[in-house]
Coordinates of N, CA and C in Angstrom, one line a residue:
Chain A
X229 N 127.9 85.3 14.9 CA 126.7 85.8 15.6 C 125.8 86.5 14.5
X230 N 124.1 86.4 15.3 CA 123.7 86.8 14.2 C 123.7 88.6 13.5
X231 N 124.0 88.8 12.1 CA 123.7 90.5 12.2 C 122.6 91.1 11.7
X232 N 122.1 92.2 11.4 CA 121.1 92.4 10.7 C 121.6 94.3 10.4
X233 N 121.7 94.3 9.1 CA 122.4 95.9 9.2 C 121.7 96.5 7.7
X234 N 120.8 97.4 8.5 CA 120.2 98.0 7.8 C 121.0 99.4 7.0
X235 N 120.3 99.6 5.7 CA 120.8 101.0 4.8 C 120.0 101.3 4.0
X236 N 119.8 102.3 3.7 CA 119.4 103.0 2.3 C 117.9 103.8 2.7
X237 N 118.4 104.6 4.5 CA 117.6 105.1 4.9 C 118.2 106.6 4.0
X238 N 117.4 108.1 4.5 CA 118.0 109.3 4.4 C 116.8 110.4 4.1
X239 N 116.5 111.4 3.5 CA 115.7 112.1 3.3 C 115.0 112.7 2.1
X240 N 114.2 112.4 1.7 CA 113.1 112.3 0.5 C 112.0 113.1 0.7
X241 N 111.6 113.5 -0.7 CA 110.1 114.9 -0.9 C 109.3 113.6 -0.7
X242 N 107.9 114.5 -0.3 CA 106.7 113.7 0.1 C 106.6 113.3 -1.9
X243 N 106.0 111.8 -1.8 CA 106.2 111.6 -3.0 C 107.3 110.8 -3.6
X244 N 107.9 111.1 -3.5 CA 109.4 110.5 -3.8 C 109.6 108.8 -3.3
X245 N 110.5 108.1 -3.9 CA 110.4 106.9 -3.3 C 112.3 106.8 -2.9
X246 N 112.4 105.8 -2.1 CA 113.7 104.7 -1.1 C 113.4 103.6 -1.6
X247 N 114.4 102.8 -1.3 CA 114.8 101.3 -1.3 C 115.4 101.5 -0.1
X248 N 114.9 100.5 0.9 CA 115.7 99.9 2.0 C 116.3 98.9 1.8
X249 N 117.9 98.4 2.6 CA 118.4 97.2 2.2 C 118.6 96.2 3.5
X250 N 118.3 95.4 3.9 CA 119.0 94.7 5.5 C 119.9 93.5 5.1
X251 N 121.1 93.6 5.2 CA 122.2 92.6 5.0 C 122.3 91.5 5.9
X252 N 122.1 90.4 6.1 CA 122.2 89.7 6.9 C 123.1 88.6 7.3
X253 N 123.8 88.1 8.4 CA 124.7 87.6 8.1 C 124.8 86.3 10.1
X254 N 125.7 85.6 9.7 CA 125.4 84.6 11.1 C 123.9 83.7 10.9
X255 N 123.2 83.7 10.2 CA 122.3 82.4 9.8 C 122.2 82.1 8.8
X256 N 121.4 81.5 8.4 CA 120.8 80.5 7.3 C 119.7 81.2 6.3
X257 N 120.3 82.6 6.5 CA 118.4 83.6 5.9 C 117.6 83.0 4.9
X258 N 118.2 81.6 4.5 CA 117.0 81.4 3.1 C 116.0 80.6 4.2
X259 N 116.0 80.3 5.4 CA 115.2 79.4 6.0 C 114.7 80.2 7.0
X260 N 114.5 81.8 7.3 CA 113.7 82.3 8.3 C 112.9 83.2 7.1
X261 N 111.7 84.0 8.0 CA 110.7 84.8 7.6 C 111.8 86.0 8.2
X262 N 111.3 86.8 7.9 CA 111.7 88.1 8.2 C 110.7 89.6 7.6
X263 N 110.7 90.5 9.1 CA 109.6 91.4 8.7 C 110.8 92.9 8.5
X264 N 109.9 94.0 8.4 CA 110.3 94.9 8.3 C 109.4 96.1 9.4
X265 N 109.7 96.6 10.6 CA 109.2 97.3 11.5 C 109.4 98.7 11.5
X266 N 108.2 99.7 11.5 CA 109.0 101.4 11.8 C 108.3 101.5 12.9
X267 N 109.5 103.0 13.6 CA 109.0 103.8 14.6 C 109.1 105.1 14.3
X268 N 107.9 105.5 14.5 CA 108.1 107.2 14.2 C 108.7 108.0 15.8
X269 N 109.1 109.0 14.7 CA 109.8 109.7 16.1 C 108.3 109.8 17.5
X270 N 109.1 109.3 18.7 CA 108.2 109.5 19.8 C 107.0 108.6 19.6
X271 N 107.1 107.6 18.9 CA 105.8 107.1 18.6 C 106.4 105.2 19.6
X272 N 105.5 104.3 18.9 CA 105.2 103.1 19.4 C 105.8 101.9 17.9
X273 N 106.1 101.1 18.1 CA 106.4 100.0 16.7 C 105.2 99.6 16.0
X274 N 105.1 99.3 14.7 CA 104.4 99.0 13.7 C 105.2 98.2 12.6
X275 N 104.4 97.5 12.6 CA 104.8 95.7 11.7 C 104.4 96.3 10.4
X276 N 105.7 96.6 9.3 CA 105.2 97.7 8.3 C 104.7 96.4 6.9
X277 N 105.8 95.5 7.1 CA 105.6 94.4 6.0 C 106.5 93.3 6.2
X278 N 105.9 92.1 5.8 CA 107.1 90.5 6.5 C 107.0 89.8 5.2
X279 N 107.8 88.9 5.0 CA 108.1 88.1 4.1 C 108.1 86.3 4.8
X280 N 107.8 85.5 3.8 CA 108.0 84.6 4.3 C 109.3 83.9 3.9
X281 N 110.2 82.5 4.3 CA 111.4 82.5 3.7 C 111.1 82.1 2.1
X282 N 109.9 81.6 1.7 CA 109.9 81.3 0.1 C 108.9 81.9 -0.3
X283 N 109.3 83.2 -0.1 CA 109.0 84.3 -0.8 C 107.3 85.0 -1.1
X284 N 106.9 83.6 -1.4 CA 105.3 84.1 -2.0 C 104.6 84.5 -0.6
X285 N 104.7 84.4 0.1 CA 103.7 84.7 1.5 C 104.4 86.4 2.0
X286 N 103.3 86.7 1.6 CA 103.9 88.8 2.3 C 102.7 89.0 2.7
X287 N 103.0 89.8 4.0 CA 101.8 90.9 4.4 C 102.6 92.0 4.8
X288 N 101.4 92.7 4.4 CA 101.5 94.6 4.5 C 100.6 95.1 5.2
X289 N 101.0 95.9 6.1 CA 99.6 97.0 6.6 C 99.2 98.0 6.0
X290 N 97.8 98.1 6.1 CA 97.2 99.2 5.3 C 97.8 100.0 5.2
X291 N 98.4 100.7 6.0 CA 98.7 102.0 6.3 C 99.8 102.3 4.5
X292 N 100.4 101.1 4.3 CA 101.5 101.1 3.0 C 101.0 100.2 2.0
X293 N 99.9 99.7 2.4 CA 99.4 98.4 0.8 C 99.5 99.4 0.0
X294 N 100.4 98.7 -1.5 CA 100.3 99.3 -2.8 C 100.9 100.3 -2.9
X295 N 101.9 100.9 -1.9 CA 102.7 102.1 -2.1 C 104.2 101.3 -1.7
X296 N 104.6 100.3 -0.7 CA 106.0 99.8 -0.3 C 106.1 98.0 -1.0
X297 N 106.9 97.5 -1.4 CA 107.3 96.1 -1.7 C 108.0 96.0 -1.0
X298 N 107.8 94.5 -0.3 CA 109.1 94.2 0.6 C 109.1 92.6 -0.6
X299 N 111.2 92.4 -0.2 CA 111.5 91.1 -1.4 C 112.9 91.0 -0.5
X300 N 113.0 89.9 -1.3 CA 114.5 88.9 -0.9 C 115.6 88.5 -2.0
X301 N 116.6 88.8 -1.4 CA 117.4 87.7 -2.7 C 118.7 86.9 -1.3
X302 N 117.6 85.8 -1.7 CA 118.4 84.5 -0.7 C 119.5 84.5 -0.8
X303 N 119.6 84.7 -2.4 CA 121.6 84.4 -2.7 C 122.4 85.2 -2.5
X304 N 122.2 86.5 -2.1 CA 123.1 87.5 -1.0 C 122.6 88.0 0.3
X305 N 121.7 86.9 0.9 CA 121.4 87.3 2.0 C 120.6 88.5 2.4
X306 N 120.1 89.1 1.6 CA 119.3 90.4 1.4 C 118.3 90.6 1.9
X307 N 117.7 91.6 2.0 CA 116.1 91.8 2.6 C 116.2 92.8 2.0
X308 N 114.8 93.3 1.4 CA 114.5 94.7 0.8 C 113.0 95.4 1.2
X309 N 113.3 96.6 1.0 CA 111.5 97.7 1.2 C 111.8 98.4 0.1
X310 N 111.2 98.0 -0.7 CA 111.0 99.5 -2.0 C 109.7 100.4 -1.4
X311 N 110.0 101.5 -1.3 CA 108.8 102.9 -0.6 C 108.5 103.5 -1.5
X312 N 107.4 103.4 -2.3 CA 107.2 104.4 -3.1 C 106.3 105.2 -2.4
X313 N 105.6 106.3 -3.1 CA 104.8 107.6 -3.1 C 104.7 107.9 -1.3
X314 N 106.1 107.8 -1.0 CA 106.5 108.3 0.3 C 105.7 109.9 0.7
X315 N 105.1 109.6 2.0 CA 104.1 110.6 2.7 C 104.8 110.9 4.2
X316 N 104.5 112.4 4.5 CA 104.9 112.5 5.7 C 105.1 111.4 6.9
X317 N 104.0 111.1 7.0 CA 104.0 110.1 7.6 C 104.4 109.3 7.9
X318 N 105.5 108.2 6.6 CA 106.1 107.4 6.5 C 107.6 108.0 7.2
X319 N 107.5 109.0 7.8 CA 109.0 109.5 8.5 C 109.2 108.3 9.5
X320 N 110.6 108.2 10.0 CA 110.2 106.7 10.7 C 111.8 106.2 10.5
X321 N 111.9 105.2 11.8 CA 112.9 104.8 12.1 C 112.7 103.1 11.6
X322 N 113.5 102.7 10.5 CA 113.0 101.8 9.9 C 113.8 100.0 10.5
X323 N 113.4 98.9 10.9 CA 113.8 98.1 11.6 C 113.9 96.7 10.9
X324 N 115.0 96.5 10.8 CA 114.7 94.6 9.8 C 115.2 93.9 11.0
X325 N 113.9 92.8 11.2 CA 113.5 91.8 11.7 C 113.6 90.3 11.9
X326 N 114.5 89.6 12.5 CA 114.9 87.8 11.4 C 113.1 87.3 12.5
X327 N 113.0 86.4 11.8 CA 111.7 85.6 12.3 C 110.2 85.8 12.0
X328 N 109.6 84.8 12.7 CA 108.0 84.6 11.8 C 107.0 84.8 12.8
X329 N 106.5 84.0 13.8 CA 106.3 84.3 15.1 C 107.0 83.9 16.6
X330 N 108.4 83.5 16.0 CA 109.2 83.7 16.9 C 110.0 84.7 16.9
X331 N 110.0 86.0 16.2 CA 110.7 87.0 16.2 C 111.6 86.9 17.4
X332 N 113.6 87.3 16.9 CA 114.2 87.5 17.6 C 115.3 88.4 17.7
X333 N 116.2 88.1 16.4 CA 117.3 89.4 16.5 C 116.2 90.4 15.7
X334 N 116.5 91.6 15.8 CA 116.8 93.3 15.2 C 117.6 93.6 14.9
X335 N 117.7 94.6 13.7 CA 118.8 95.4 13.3 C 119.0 97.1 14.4
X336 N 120.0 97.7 13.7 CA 119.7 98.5 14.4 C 119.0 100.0 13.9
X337 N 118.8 99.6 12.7 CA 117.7 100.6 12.2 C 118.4 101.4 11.2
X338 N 117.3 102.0 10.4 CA 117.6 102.6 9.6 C 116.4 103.9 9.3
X339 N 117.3 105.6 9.7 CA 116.2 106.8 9.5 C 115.7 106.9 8.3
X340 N 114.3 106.8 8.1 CA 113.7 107.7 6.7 C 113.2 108.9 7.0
X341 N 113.2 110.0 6.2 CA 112.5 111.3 6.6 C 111.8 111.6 5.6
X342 N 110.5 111.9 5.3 CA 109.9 112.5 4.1 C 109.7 114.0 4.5
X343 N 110.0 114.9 3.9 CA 110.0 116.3 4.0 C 110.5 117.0 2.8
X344 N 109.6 118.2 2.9 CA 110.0 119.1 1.7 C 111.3 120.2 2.2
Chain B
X99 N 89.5 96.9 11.9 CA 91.2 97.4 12.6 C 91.3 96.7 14.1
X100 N 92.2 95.7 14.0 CA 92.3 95.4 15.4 C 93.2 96.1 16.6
X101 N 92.9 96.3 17.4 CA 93.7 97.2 18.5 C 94.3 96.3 19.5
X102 N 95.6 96.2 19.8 CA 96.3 95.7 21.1 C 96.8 96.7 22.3
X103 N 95.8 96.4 22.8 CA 96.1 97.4 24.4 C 97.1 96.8 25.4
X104 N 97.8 98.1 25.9 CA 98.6 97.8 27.2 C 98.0 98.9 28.0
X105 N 98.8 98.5 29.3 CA 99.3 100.0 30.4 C 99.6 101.2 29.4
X106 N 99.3 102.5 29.3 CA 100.4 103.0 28.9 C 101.7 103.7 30.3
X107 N 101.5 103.6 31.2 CA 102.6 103.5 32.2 C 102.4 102.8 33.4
X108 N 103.5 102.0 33.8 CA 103.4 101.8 35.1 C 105.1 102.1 36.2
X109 N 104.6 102.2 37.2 CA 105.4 102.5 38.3 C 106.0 101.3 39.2
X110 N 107.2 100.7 39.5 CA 107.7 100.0 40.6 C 109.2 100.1 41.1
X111 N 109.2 99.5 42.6 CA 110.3 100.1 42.9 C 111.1 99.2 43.2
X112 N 112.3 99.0 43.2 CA 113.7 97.9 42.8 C 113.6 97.1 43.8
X113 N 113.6 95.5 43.2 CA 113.0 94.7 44.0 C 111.6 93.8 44.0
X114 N 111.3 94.8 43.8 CA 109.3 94.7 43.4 C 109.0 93.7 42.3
X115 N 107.9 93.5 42.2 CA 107.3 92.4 41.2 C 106.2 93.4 40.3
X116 N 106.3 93.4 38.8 CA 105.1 94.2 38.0 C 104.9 93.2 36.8
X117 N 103.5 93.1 37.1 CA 102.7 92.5 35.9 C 102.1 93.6 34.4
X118 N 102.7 93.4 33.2 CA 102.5 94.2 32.7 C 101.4 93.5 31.5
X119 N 100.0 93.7 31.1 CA 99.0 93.1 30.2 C 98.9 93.4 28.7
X120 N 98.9 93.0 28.1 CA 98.5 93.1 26.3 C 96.7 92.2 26.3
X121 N 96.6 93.2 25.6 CA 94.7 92.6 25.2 C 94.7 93.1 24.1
X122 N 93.4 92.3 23.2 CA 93.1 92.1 22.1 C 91.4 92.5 22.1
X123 N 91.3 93.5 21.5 CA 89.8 94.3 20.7 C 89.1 93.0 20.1
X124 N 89.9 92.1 20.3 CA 88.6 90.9 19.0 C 88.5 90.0 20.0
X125 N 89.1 89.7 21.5 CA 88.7 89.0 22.3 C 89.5 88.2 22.9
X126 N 89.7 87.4 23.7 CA 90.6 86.3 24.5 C 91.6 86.8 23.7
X127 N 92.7 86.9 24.3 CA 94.3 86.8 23.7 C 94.5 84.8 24.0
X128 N 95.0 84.5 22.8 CA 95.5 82.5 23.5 C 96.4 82.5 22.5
X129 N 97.1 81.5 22.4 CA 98.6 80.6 22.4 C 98.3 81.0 20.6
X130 N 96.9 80.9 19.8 CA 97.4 81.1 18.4 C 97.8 82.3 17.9
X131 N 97.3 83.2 19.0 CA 97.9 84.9 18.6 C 99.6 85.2 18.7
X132 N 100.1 83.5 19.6 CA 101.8 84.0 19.6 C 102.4 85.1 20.2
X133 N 101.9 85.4 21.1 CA 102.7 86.9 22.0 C 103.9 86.5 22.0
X134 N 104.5 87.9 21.7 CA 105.5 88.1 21.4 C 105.7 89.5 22.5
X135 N 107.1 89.4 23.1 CA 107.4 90.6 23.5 C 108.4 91.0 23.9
X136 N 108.4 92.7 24.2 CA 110.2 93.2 23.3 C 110.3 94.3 24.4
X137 N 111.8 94.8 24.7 CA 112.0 95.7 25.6 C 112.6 96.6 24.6
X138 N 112.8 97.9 24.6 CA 113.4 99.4 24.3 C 113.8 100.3 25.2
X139 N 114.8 100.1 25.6 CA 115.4 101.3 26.1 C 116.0 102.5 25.3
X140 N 116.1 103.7 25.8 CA 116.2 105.0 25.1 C 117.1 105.0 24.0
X141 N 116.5 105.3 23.1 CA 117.7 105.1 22.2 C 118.2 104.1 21.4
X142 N 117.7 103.3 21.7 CA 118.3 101.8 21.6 C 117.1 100.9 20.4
X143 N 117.2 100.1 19.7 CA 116.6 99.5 19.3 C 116.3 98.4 19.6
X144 N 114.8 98.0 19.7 CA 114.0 96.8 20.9 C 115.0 95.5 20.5
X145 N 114.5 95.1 22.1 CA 115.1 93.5 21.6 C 113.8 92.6 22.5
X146 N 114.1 91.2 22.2 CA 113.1 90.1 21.9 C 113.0 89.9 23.6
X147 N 112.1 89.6 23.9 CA 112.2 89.4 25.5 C 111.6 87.5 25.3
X148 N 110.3 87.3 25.1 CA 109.3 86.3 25.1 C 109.0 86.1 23.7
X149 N 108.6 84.9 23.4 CA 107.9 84.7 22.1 C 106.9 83.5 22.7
X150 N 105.8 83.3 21.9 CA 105.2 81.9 22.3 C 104.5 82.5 23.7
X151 N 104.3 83.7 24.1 CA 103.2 83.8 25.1 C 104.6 83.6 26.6
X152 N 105.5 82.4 26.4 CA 106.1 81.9 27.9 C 107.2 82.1 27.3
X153 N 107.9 81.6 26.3 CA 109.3 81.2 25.9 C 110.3 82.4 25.7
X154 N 111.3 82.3 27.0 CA 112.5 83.2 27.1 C 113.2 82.9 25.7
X155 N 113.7 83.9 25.4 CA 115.3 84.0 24.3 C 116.1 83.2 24.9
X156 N 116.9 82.9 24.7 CA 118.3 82.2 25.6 C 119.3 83.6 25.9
X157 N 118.9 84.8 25.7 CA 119.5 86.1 26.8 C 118.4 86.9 28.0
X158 N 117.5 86.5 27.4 CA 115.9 86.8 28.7 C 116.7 86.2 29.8
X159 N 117.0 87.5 30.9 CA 117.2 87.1 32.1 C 116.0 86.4 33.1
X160 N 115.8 85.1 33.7 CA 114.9 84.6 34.5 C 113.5 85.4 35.2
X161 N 113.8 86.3 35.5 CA 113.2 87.2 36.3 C 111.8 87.9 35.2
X162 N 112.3 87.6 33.8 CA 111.2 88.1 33.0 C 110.4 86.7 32.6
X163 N 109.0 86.7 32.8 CA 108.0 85.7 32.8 C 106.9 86.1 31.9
X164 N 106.5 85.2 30.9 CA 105.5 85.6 30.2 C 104.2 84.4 30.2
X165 N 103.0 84.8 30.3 CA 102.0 84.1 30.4 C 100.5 83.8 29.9
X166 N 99.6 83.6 29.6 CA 98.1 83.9 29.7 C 97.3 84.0 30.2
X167 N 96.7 85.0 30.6 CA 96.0 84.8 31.8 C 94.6 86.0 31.9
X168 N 93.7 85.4 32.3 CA 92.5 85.8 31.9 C 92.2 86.8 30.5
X169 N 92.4 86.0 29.5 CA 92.2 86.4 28.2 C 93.4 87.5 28.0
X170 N 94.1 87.7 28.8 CA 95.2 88.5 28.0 C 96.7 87.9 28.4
X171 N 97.2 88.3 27.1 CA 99.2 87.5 27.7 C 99.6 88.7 28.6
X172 N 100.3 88.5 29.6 CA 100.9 89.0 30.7 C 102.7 88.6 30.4
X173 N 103.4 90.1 31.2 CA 104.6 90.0 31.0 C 105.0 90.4 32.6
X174 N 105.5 89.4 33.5 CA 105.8 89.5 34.8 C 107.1 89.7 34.7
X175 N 107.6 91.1 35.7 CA 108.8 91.1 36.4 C 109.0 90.7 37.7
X176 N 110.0 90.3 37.8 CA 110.6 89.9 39.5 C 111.8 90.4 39.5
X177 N 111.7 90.9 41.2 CA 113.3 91.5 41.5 C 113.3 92.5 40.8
X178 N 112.7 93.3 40.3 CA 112.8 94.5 39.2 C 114.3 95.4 39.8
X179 N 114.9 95.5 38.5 CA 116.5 96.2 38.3 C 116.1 97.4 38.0
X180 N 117.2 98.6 38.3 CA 116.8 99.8 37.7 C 117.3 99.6 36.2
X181 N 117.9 98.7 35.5 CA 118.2 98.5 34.2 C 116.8 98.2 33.5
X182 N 116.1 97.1 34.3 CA 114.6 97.0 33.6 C 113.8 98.2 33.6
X183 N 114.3 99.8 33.5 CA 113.3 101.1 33.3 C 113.4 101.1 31.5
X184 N 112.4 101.0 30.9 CA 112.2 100.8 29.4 C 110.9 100.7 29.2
X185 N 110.3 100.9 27.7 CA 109.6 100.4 27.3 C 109.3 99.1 27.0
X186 N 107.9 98.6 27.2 CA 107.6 97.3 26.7 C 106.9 97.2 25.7
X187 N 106.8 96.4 24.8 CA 105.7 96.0 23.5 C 105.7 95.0 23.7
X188 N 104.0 94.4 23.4 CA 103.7 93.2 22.7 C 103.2 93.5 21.7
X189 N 103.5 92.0 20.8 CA 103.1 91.9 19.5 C 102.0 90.3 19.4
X190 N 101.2 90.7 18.8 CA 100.0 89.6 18.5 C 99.9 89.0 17.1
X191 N 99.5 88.2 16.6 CA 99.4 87.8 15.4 C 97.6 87.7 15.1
X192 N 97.4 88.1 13.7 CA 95.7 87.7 13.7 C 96.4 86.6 12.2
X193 N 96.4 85.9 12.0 CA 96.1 84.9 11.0 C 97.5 85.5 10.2
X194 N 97.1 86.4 9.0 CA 98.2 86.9 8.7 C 99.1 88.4 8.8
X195 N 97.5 88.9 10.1 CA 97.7 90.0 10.4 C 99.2 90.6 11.7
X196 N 99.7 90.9 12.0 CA 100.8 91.4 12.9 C 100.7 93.2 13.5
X197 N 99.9 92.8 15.2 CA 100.1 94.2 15.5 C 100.6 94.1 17.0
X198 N 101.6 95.6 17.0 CA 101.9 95.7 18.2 C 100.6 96.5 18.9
X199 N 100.9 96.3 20.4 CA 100.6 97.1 21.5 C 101.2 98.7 21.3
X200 N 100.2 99.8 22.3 CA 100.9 101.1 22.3 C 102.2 101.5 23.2
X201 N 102.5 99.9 23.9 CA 103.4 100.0 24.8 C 103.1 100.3 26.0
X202 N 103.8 100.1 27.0 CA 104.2 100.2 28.5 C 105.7 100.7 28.9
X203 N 105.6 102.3 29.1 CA 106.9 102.9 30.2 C 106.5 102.5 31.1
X204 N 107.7 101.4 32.0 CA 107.9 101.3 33.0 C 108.9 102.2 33.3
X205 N 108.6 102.6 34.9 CA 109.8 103.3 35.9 C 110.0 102.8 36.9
X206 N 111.2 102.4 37.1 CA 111.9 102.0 38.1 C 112.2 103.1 39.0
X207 N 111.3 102.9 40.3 CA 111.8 104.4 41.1 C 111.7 103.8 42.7

């Protein structure tokens, strides 16, 4: 079955940067797109960054252009968020995503907290 | 900045039928925006309900219906369960853009 299991959430100074990791396992991940979704506490979802399966096609929302990279490595099944110059804001419950506009499975998340 | 609107709450009671709407700030919602849409219950991390505006998951129970209809995709319940009390999101696509709705609490009461 399919899994999606996120890590390399935890708590960081405003400033400071994370790597997120989503392991994936029960498909074919070199052949789907896959995004990367946060929710802040008490808030609503936001489509933070997606990948396509060969690689060169990404989008980011403003809210993170030029501060997060999202990347892959097919050959371990991987998904990644590098977070740099992490802002309050970016506190948030972090979500890896299999699909493109058929989105379907979810992980089950992973906390980042920016605070001093 | 494109905006996707929903309900932010609606009310029904077990049994009942609720239409819940996603719209789009740049106009007609149709088939190339791809609605997409996802349930959350407390705690829990969302899962896929609809994709393609109509197309169940193969675990979307029957009773959840997804459609277009007068410029916005619609997500119809039937028979509403007190298990269907959760949030709803839609998600839209603009080209390369991806935004959700602010969501819909539904209550089951």
């Amino acid at each position: 079955q399919v899994k999606l299991v996120e890590s390399g959430g935890g708590v960081v100074q405003p400033g400071g940067s994370l790597r997120l990791s989503c392991a994936a396992s029960g498909f074919t991940f070199s052949r789907f797109a896959m995004h990367w979704v946060r929710q802040a506490p008490g808030k609503g979802l936001e489509v933070v960054a997606f990948i396509q399966y060969y690689e060169s096609d990404k989008y980011y929302a403003d809210s993170v252009k030029g501060r997060f990279t999202i990347s892959r490595d097919n050959s371990k099944n991987t998904l990644y968020l590098q977070m740099d110059t992490l802002r309050p804001e970016d506190t948030a419950v972090y979500y890896c995503v299999k699909g493109d506009w058929a989105v379907d499975y979810w992980g089950r998340g992973t906390l980042v907290t920016v605070s001093s | 900045q494109t905006v996707v609107t929903q309900e932010p709450s609606l009310t029904v009671s077990p049994g009942g039928t609720v239409t819940l709407t996603c719209a789009s700030s740049t106009g007609a919602v149709t088939s190339g925006n791809y609605p997409s849409w996802f349930q959350q219950k407390l705690g829990q991390a969302p899962r896929s309900l609809i994709h393609s505006a109509s197309n169940r998951h193969s675990w979307t129970p029957a009773r959840f219906s997804g459609f277009l209809l007068g410029g916005k995709a619609t997500l119809t319940l039937s028979d509403v369960q007190p298990e269907d009390e959760a949030d709803y999101y839609c998600l839209l696509y603009f080209g390369g853009a991806r935004v959700f709705g602010g969501g819909t609490k539904l209550t089951v009461l």
